[in-house]
Coordinates of C-alpha atoms and ligand atoms in Angstrom, one line a residue:
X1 CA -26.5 0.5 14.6
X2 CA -25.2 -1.8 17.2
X3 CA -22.1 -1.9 19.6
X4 CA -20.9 -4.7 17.6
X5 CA -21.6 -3.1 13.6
X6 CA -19.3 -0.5 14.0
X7 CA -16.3 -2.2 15.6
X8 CA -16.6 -5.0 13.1
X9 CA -16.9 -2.3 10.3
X10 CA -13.5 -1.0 12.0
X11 CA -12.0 -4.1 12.3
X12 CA -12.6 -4.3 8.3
X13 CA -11.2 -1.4 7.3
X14 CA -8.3 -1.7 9.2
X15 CA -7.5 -5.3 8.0
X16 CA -8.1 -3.6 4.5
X17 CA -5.5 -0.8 5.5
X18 CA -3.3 -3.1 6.2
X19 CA -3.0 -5.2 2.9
X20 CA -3.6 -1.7 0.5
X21 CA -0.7 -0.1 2.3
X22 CA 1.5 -3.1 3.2
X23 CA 1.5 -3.3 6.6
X24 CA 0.2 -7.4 7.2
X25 CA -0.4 -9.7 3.9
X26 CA -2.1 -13.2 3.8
X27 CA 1.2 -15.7 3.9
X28 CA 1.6 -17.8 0.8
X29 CA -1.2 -15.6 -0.2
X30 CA -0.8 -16.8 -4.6
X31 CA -1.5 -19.8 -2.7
X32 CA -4.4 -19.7 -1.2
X33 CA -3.0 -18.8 1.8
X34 CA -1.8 -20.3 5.4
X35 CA -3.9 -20.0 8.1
X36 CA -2.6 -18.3 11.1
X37 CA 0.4 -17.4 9.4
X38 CA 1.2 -13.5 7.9
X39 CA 4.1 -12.1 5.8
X40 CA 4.4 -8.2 7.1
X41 CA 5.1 -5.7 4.2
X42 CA 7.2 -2.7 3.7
X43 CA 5.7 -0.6 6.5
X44 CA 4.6 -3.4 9.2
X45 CA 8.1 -4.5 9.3
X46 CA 9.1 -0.8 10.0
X47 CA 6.2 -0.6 12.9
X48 CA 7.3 -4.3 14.2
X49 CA 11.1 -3.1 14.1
X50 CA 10.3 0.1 15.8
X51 CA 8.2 -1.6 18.6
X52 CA 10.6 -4.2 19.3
X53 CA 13.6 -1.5 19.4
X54 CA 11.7 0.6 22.1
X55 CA 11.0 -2.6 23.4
X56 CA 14.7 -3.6 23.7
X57 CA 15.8 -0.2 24.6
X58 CA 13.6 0.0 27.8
X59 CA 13.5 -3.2 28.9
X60 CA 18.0 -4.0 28.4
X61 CA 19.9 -0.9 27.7
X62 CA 18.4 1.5 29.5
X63 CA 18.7 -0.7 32.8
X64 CA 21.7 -2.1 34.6
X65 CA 19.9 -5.2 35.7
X66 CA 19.1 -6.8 32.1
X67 CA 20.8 -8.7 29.5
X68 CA 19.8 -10.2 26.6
X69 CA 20.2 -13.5 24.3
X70 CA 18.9 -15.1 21.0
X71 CA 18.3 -18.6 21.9
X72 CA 18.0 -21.3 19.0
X73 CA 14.1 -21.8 18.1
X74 CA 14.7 -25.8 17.6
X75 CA 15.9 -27.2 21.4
X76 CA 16.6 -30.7 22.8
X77 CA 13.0 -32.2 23.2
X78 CA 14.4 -33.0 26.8
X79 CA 13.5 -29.1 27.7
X80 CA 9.9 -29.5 26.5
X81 CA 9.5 -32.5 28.7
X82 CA 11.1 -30.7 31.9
X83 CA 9.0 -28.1 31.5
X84 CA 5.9 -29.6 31.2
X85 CA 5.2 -28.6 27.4
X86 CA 5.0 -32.3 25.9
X87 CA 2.2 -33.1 28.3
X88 CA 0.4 -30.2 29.3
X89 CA 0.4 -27.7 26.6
X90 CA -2.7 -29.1 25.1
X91 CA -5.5 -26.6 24.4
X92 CA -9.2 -28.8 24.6
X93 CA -10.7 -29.3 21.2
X94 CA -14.1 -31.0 19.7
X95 CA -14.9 -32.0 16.3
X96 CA -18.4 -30.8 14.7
X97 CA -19.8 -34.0 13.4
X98 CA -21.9 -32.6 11.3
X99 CA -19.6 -30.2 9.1
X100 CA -16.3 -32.2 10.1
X101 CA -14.6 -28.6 12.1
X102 CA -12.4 -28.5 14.4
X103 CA -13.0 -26.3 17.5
X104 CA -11.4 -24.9 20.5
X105 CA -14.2 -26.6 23.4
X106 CA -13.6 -23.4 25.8
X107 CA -14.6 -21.1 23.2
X108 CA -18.0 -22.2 21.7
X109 CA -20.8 -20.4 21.4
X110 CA -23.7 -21.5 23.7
X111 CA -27.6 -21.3 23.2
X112 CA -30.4 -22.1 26.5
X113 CA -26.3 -23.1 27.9
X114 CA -25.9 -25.8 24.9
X115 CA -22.7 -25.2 23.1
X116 CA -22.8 -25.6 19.6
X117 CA -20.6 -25.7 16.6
X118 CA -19.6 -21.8 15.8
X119 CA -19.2 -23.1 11.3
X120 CA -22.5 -24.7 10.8
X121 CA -24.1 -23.8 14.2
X122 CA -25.0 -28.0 15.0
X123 CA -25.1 -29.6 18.0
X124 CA -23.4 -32.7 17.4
X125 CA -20.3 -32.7 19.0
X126 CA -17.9 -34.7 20.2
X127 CA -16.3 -35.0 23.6
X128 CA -13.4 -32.3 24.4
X129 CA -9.9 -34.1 24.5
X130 CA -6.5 -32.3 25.0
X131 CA -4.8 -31.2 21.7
X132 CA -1.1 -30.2 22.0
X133 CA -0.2 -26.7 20.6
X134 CA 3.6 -27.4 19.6
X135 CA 4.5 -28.2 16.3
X136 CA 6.7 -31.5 16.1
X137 CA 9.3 -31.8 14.2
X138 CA 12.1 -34.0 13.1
X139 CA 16.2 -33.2 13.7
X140 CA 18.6 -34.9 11.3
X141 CA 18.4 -37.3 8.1
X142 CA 16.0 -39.9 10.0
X143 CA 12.3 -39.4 11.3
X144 CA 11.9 -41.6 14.6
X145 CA 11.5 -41.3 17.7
X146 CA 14.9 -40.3 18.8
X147 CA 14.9 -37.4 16.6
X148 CA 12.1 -35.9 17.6
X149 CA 11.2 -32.2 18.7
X150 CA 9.3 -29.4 18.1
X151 CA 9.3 -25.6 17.0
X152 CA 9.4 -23.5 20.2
X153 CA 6.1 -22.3 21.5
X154 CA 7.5 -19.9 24.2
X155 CA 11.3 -18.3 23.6
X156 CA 11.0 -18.3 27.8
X157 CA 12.7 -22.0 28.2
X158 CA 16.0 -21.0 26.0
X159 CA 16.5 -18.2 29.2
X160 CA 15.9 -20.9 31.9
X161 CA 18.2 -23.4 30.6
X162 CA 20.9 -21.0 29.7
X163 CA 20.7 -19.5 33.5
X164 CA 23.9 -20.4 34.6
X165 CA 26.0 -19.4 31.4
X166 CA 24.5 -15.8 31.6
X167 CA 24.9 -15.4 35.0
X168 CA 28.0 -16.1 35.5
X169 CA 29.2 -14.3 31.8
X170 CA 27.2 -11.0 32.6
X171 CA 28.6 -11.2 36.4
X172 CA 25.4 -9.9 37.2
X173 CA 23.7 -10.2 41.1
X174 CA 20.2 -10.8 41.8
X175 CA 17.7 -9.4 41.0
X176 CA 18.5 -9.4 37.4
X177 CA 16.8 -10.5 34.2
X178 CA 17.2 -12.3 30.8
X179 CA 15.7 -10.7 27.8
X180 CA 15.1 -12.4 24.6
X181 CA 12.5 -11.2 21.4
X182 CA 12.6 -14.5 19.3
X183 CA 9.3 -16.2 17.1
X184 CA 7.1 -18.7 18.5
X185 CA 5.0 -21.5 17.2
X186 CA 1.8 -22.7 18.4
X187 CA -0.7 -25.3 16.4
X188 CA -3.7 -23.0 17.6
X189 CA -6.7 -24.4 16.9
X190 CA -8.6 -21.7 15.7
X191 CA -6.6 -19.2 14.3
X192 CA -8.5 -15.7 14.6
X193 CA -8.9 -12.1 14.8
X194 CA -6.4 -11.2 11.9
X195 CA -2.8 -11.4 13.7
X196 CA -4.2 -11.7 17.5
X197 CA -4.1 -15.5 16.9
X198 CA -1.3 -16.5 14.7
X199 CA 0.4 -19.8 14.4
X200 CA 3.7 -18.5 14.2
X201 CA 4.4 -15.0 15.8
X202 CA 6.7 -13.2 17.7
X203 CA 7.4 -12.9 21.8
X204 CA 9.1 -10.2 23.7
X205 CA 10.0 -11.9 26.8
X206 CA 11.9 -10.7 30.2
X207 CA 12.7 -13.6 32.8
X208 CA 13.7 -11.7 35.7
X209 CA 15.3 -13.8 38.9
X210 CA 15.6 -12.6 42.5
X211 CA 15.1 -14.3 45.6
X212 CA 11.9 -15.7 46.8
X213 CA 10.9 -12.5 49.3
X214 CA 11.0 -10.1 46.3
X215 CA 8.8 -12.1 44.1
X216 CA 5.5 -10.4 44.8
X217 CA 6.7 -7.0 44.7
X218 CA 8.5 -7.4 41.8
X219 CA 5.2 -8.7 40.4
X220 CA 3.5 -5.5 40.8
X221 CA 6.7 -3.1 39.9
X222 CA 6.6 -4.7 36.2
X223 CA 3.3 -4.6 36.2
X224 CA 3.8 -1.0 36.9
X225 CA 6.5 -0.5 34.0
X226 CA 5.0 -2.5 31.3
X227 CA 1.8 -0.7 31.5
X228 CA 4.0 2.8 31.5
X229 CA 5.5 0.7 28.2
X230 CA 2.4 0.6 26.4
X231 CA 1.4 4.0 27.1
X232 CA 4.8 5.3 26.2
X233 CA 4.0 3.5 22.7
X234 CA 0.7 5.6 22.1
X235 CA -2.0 3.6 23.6
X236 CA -4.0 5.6 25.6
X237 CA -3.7 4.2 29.3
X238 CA -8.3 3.9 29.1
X239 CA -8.0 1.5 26.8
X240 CA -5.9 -0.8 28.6
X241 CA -7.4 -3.3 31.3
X242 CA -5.3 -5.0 33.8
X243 CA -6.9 -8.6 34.5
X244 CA -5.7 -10.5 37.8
X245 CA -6.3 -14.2 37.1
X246 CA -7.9 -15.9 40.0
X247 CA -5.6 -18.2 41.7
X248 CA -7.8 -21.0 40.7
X249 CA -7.4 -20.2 36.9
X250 CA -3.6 -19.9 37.5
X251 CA -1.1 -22.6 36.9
X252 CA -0.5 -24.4 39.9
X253 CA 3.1 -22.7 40.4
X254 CA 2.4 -18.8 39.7
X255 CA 1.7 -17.0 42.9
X256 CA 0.2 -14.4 41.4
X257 CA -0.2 -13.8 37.2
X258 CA -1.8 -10.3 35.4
X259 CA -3.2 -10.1 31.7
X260 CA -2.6 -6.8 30.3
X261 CA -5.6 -5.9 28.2
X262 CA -6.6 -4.2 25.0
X263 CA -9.7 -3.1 23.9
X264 CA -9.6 -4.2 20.4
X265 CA -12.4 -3.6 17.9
X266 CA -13.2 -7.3 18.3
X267 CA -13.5 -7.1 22.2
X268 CA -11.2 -6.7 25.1
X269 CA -8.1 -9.2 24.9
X270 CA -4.7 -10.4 26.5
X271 CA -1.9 -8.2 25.0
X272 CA 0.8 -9.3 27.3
X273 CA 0.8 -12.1 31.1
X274 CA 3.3 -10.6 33.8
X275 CA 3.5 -13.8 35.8
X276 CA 5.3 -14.9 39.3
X277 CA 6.9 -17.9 38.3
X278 CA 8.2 -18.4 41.7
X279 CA 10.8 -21.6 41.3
X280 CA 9.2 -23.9 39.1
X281 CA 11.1 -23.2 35.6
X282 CA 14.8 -23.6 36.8
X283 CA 13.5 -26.7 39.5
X284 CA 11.9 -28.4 36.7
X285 CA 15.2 -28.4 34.8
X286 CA 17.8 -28.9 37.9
X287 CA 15.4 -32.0 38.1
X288 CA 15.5 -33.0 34.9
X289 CA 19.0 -31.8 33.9
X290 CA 20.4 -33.1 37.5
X291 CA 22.7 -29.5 36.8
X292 CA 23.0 -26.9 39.2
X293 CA 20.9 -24.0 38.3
X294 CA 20.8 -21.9 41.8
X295 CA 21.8 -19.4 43.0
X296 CA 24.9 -18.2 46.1
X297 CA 24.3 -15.3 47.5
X298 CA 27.5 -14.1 48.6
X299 CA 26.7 -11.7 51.3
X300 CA 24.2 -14.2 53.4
X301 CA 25.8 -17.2 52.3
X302 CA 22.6 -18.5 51.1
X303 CA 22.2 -21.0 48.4
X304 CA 18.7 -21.4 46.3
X305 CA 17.0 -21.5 43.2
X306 CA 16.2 -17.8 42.1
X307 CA 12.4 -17.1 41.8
X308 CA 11.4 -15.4 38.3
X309 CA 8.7 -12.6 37.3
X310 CA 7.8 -12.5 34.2
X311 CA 6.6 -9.9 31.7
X312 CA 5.8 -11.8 28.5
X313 CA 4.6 -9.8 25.6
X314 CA 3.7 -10.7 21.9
X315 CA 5.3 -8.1 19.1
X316 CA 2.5 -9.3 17.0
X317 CA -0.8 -8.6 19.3
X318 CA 0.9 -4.7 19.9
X319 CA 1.6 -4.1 16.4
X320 CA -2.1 -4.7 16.0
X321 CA -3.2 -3.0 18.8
X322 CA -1.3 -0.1 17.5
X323 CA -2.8 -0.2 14.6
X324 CA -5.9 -0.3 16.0
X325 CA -5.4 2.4 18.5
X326 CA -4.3 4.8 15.8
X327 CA -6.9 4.4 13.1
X328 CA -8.8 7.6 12.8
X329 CA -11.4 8.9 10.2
X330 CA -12.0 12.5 10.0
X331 CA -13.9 15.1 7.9
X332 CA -11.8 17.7 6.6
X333 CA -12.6 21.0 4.2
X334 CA -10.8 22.6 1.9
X335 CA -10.1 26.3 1.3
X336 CA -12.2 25.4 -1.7
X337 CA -14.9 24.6 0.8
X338 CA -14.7 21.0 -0.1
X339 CA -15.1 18.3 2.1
X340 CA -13.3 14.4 2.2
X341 CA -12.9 11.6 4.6
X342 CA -9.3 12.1 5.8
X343 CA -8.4 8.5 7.1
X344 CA -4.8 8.9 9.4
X345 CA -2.9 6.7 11.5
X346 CA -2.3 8.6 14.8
X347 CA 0.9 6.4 15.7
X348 CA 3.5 7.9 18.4
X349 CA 6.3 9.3 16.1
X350 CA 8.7 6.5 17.9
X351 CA 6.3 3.6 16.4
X352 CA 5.1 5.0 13.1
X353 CA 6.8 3.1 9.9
X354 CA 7.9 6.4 8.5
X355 CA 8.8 9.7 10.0
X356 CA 9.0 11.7 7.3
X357 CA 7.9 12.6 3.9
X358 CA 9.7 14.1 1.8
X359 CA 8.4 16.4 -1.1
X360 CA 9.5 18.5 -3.8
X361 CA 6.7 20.7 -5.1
X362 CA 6.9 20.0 -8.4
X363 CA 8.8 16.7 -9.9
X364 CA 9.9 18.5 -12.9
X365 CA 11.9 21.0 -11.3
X366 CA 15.9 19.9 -11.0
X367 CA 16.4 22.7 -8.7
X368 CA 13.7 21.3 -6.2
X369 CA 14.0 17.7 -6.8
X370 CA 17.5 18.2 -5.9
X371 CA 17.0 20.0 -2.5
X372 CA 14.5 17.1 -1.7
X373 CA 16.9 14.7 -2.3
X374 CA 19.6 16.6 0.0
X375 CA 17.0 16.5 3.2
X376 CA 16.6 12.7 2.4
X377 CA 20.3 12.3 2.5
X378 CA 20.6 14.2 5.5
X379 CA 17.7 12.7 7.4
X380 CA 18.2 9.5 5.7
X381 CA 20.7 7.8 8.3
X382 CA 18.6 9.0 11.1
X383 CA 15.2 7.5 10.4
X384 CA 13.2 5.9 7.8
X385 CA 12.0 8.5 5.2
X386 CA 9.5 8.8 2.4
X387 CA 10.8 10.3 -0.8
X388 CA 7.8 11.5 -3.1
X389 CA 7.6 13.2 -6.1
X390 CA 3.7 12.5 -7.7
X391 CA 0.6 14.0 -7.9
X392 CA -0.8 17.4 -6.2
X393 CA 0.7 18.4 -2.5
X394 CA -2.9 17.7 -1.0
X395 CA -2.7 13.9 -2.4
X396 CA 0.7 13.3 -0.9
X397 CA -0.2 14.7 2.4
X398 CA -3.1 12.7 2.8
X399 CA -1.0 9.2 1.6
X400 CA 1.4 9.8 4.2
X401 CA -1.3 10.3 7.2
X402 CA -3.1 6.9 5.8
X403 CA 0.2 5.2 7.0
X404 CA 1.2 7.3 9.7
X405 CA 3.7 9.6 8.9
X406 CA 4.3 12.6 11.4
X407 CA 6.0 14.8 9.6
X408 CA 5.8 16.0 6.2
X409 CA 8.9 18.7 4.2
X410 CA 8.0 20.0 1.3
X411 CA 10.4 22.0 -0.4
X412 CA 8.6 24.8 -2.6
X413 CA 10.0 27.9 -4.4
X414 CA 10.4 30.0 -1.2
X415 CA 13.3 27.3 -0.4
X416 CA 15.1 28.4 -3.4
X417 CA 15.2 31.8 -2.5
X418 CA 12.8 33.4 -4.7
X419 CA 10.8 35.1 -2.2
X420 CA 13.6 36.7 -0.3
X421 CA 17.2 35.4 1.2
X422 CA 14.9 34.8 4.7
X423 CA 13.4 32.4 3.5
X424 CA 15.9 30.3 1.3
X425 CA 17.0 27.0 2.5
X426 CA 13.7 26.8 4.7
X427 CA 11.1 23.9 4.1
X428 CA 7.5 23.8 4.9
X429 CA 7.5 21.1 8.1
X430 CA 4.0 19.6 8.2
X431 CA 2.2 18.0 10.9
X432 CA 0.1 15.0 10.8
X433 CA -2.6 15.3 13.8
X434 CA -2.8 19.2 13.6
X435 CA -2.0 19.4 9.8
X436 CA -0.4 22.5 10.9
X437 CA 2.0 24.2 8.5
X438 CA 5.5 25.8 10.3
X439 CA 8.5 27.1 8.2
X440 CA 11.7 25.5 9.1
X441 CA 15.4 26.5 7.9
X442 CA 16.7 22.8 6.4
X443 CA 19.6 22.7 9.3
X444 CA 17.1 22.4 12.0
X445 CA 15.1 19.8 10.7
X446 CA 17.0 16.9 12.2
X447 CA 17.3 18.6 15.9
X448 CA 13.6 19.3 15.7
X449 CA 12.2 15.8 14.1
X450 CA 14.9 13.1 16.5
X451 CA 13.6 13.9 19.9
X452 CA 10.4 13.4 19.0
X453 CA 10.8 10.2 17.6
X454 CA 13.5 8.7 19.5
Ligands
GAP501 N1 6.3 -17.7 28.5 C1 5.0 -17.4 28.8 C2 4.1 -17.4 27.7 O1 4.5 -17.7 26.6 P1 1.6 -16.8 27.0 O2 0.6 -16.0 27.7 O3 1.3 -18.1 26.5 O4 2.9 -16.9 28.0 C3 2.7 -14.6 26.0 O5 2.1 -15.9 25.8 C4 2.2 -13.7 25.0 O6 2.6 -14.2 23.7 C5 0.7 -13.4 24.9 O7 0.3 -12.5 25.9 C6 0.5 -12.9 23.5 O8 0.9 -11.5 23.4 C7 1.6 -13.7 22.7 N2 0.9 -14.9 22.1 C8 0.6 -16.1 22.6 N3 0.0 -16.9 21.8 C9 -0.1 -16.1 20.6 C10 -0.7 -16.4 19.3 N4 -1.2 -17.6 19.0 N5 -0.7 -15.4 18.4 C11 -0.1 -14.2 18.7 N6 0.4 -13.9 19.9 C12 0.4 -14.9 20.8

């Protein structure tokens, strides 16, 4: 079999995995569906949530130098013209003549170095022109020009143009950053690769200021901590690929730009750009503004506009790369000596949807059912738990590690006492990788399960 067979085999059972458990479904999906666009289910919500929390944790509570804000998604169309968006944030697109597609130019296949259409594989294409990614949209009870303006495509321009008010609220000194998670919009013309291309998705975005001399080593030190992020969420540090972009593929104003990498099933991609920004966001809208947006440094005296580094993540593209990361098929036996494809979802305990199962032997016992239901109480404001009650032990085990869950508790006659005081008010606590089996008294549970999954 090829390089390519298996990962795209992968890719298909993990998409599959996805909709049978309810991590991603199609949006509108009774519909027909809307392209580049996904509703997340029960359990991706809890992996999105999780991500985004560790996310927020590392990157503003645990530090002194970041605050965060929820800017609005609709803005005054004046900040996508200061910042360029209106004209430049065009992506180049063709039309197929023959089969009437729409394509993105940069990303046709070629043949003998003649592109042609990727749908019906013709040649007959039209020129490239520039198509703009933002979605326009109209403010207020009248569609014209002077109520025009579009979803956000970046949540980044909400921190610029709220510079001033942070500063001076959070009384913070350079360097310091503005964090922000928030959705994004983008017209994409080719929506692909499951979630890795949506058309609305979410950003996790840092904008972090300091004075022109710091700018490239801060460049390199959050280069430094994202990729320590990524690994602390379970991706294995091999599979992630640091790209420097050229300075000739850079926009003109970044003095320096990185693509963290994945190795997805479907090749190696951009997961997150940590970009030097230098001045360029907060001149654009002095200029266009004509407000102060610099900077007094009180201990030289100096007035300027703050430089900004910029670690720029997408929620989306990580949940799927965790997903990714994670799936795992392996052959297991049984005492019985029978074997069965075991499929588990190796997440980190801090990302998986659900940290526990909970199980009582047998459903039709009040004594254990009740007991189950105790440890769910008690572990129930601590983490997201799984309370289930059908079918053999073996079958529940095995649902739980299709989604992920690292721990399983199943409370079994032994926890009633009936083989011995020892033993009574002890669970079995099982583990997901190792499928190891420990006894555990029920009042240790939570101290054993929270640092693991915090
Ligand atoms: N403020 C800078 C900025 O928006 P970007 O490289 O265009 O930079 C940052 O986007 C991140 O947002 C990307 O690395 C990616 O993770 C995510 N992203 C961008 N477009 C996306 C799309 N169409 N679908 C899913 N995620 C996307």
């Amino acid at each position: 079999m090829s390089q390519k067979q298996p990962n795209a085999e992968r890719m298909e059972k993990i998409v599959s995995l996805c909709k049978r458990r309810g991590f991603v479904f199609q949006s509108s999906e009774i519909y027909g569906g809307l392209n580049g666009c996904w509703d997340y289910g029960p359990l991706g919500v809890e992996l999105k949530r999780n991500l985004k929390d560790y996310w927020w944790r590392v990157m503003v509570r645990e530090r002194e130098d970041v605050v965060g804000m929820d800017g609005s998604i609709l803005m005054n169309r004046a900040v996508w013209k200061a910042s360029g968006h209106e004209e430049t944030f065009t992506d180049p697109m063709v039309d197929c003549r023959t089969c009437k597609a729409r394509l993105r130019a940069d990303q046709l296949p070629s043949k003998d170095g003649v592109p042609y259409c990727s749908v019906c594989g013709g040649r007959d294409l039209t020129e490239a022109r520039a198509f703009n990614l933002m979605f326009l949209t109209f403010v207020g009870a009248t569609q014209d020009e002077s109520s025009k303006t579009y979803l956000r495509p970046e949540t980044a321009q909400a921190i610029f143009v709220q510079f001033k008010n942070v500063l001076e609220v959070s009384r913070k000194k350079l360097p310091f950053g503005i964090a922000q998670i928030g959705k994004a919009f983008r017209n994409e013309i080719n929506p692909r690769n499951f979630t890795f291309r949506s058309r609305e998705f979410e950003q996790m975005e840092l904008e972090y200021f300091c004075a022109p001399a710091q700018g490239r080593e801060l460049l390199e030190y959050w280069l430094r901590e994202r990729l320590r992020f990524y690994e602390n969420i379970g991706l294995p540090r091999e599979k992630l690929h640091v790209h420097e972009i050229p300075a000739e593929e850079r926009a003109f104003y970044s003095q320096g730009t990185y693509d963290i990498e994945f190795e997805f099933p479907f090749g190696i991609q951009e997961l997150e750009g940590v970009a030097y920004r230098t001045d360029y966001d907060l001149t654009q809208h002095i200029k266009a503004s004509g407000k102060p947006l610099d900077y007094f440094d009180e201990e030289t005296k100096e007035r300027f506009v703050p430089h900004v580094v910029e670690p720029s993540a997408g929620v989306d593209r990580t949940a799927l790369a965790l997903i990714c990361s994670a799936y795992d098929e392996e052959t297991v036996t049984d005492e019985k000596g029978k074997s069965e494809t075991r499929i588990v979802l190796r997440f980190h305990p801090r990302i998986a949807p659900v940290k526990a199962g909970i199980f009582p032997l047998l459903k039709n016992n009040p004594q254990l059912v009740g007991k189950a239901r105790e440890i769910k109480a008690l572990l129930g404001p601590h983490m997201m738990t799984f309370y289930d009650e059908s079918g053999a032990i073996g079958r529940r085990y095995r649902r739980q590690d299709e989604i992920g869950t690292p721990f399983g508790i199943t409370v079994d006659f032994e926890t009633l006492g009936e083989k011995g005081d020892e033993l009574k008010d002890t669970v079995t606590l099982r583990h997901r990788d190792s499928m190891q089996q420990d006894r555990v008294a029920i009042k240790d549970l939570l101290g054993l399960i929270l640092p693991r999954i915090s």
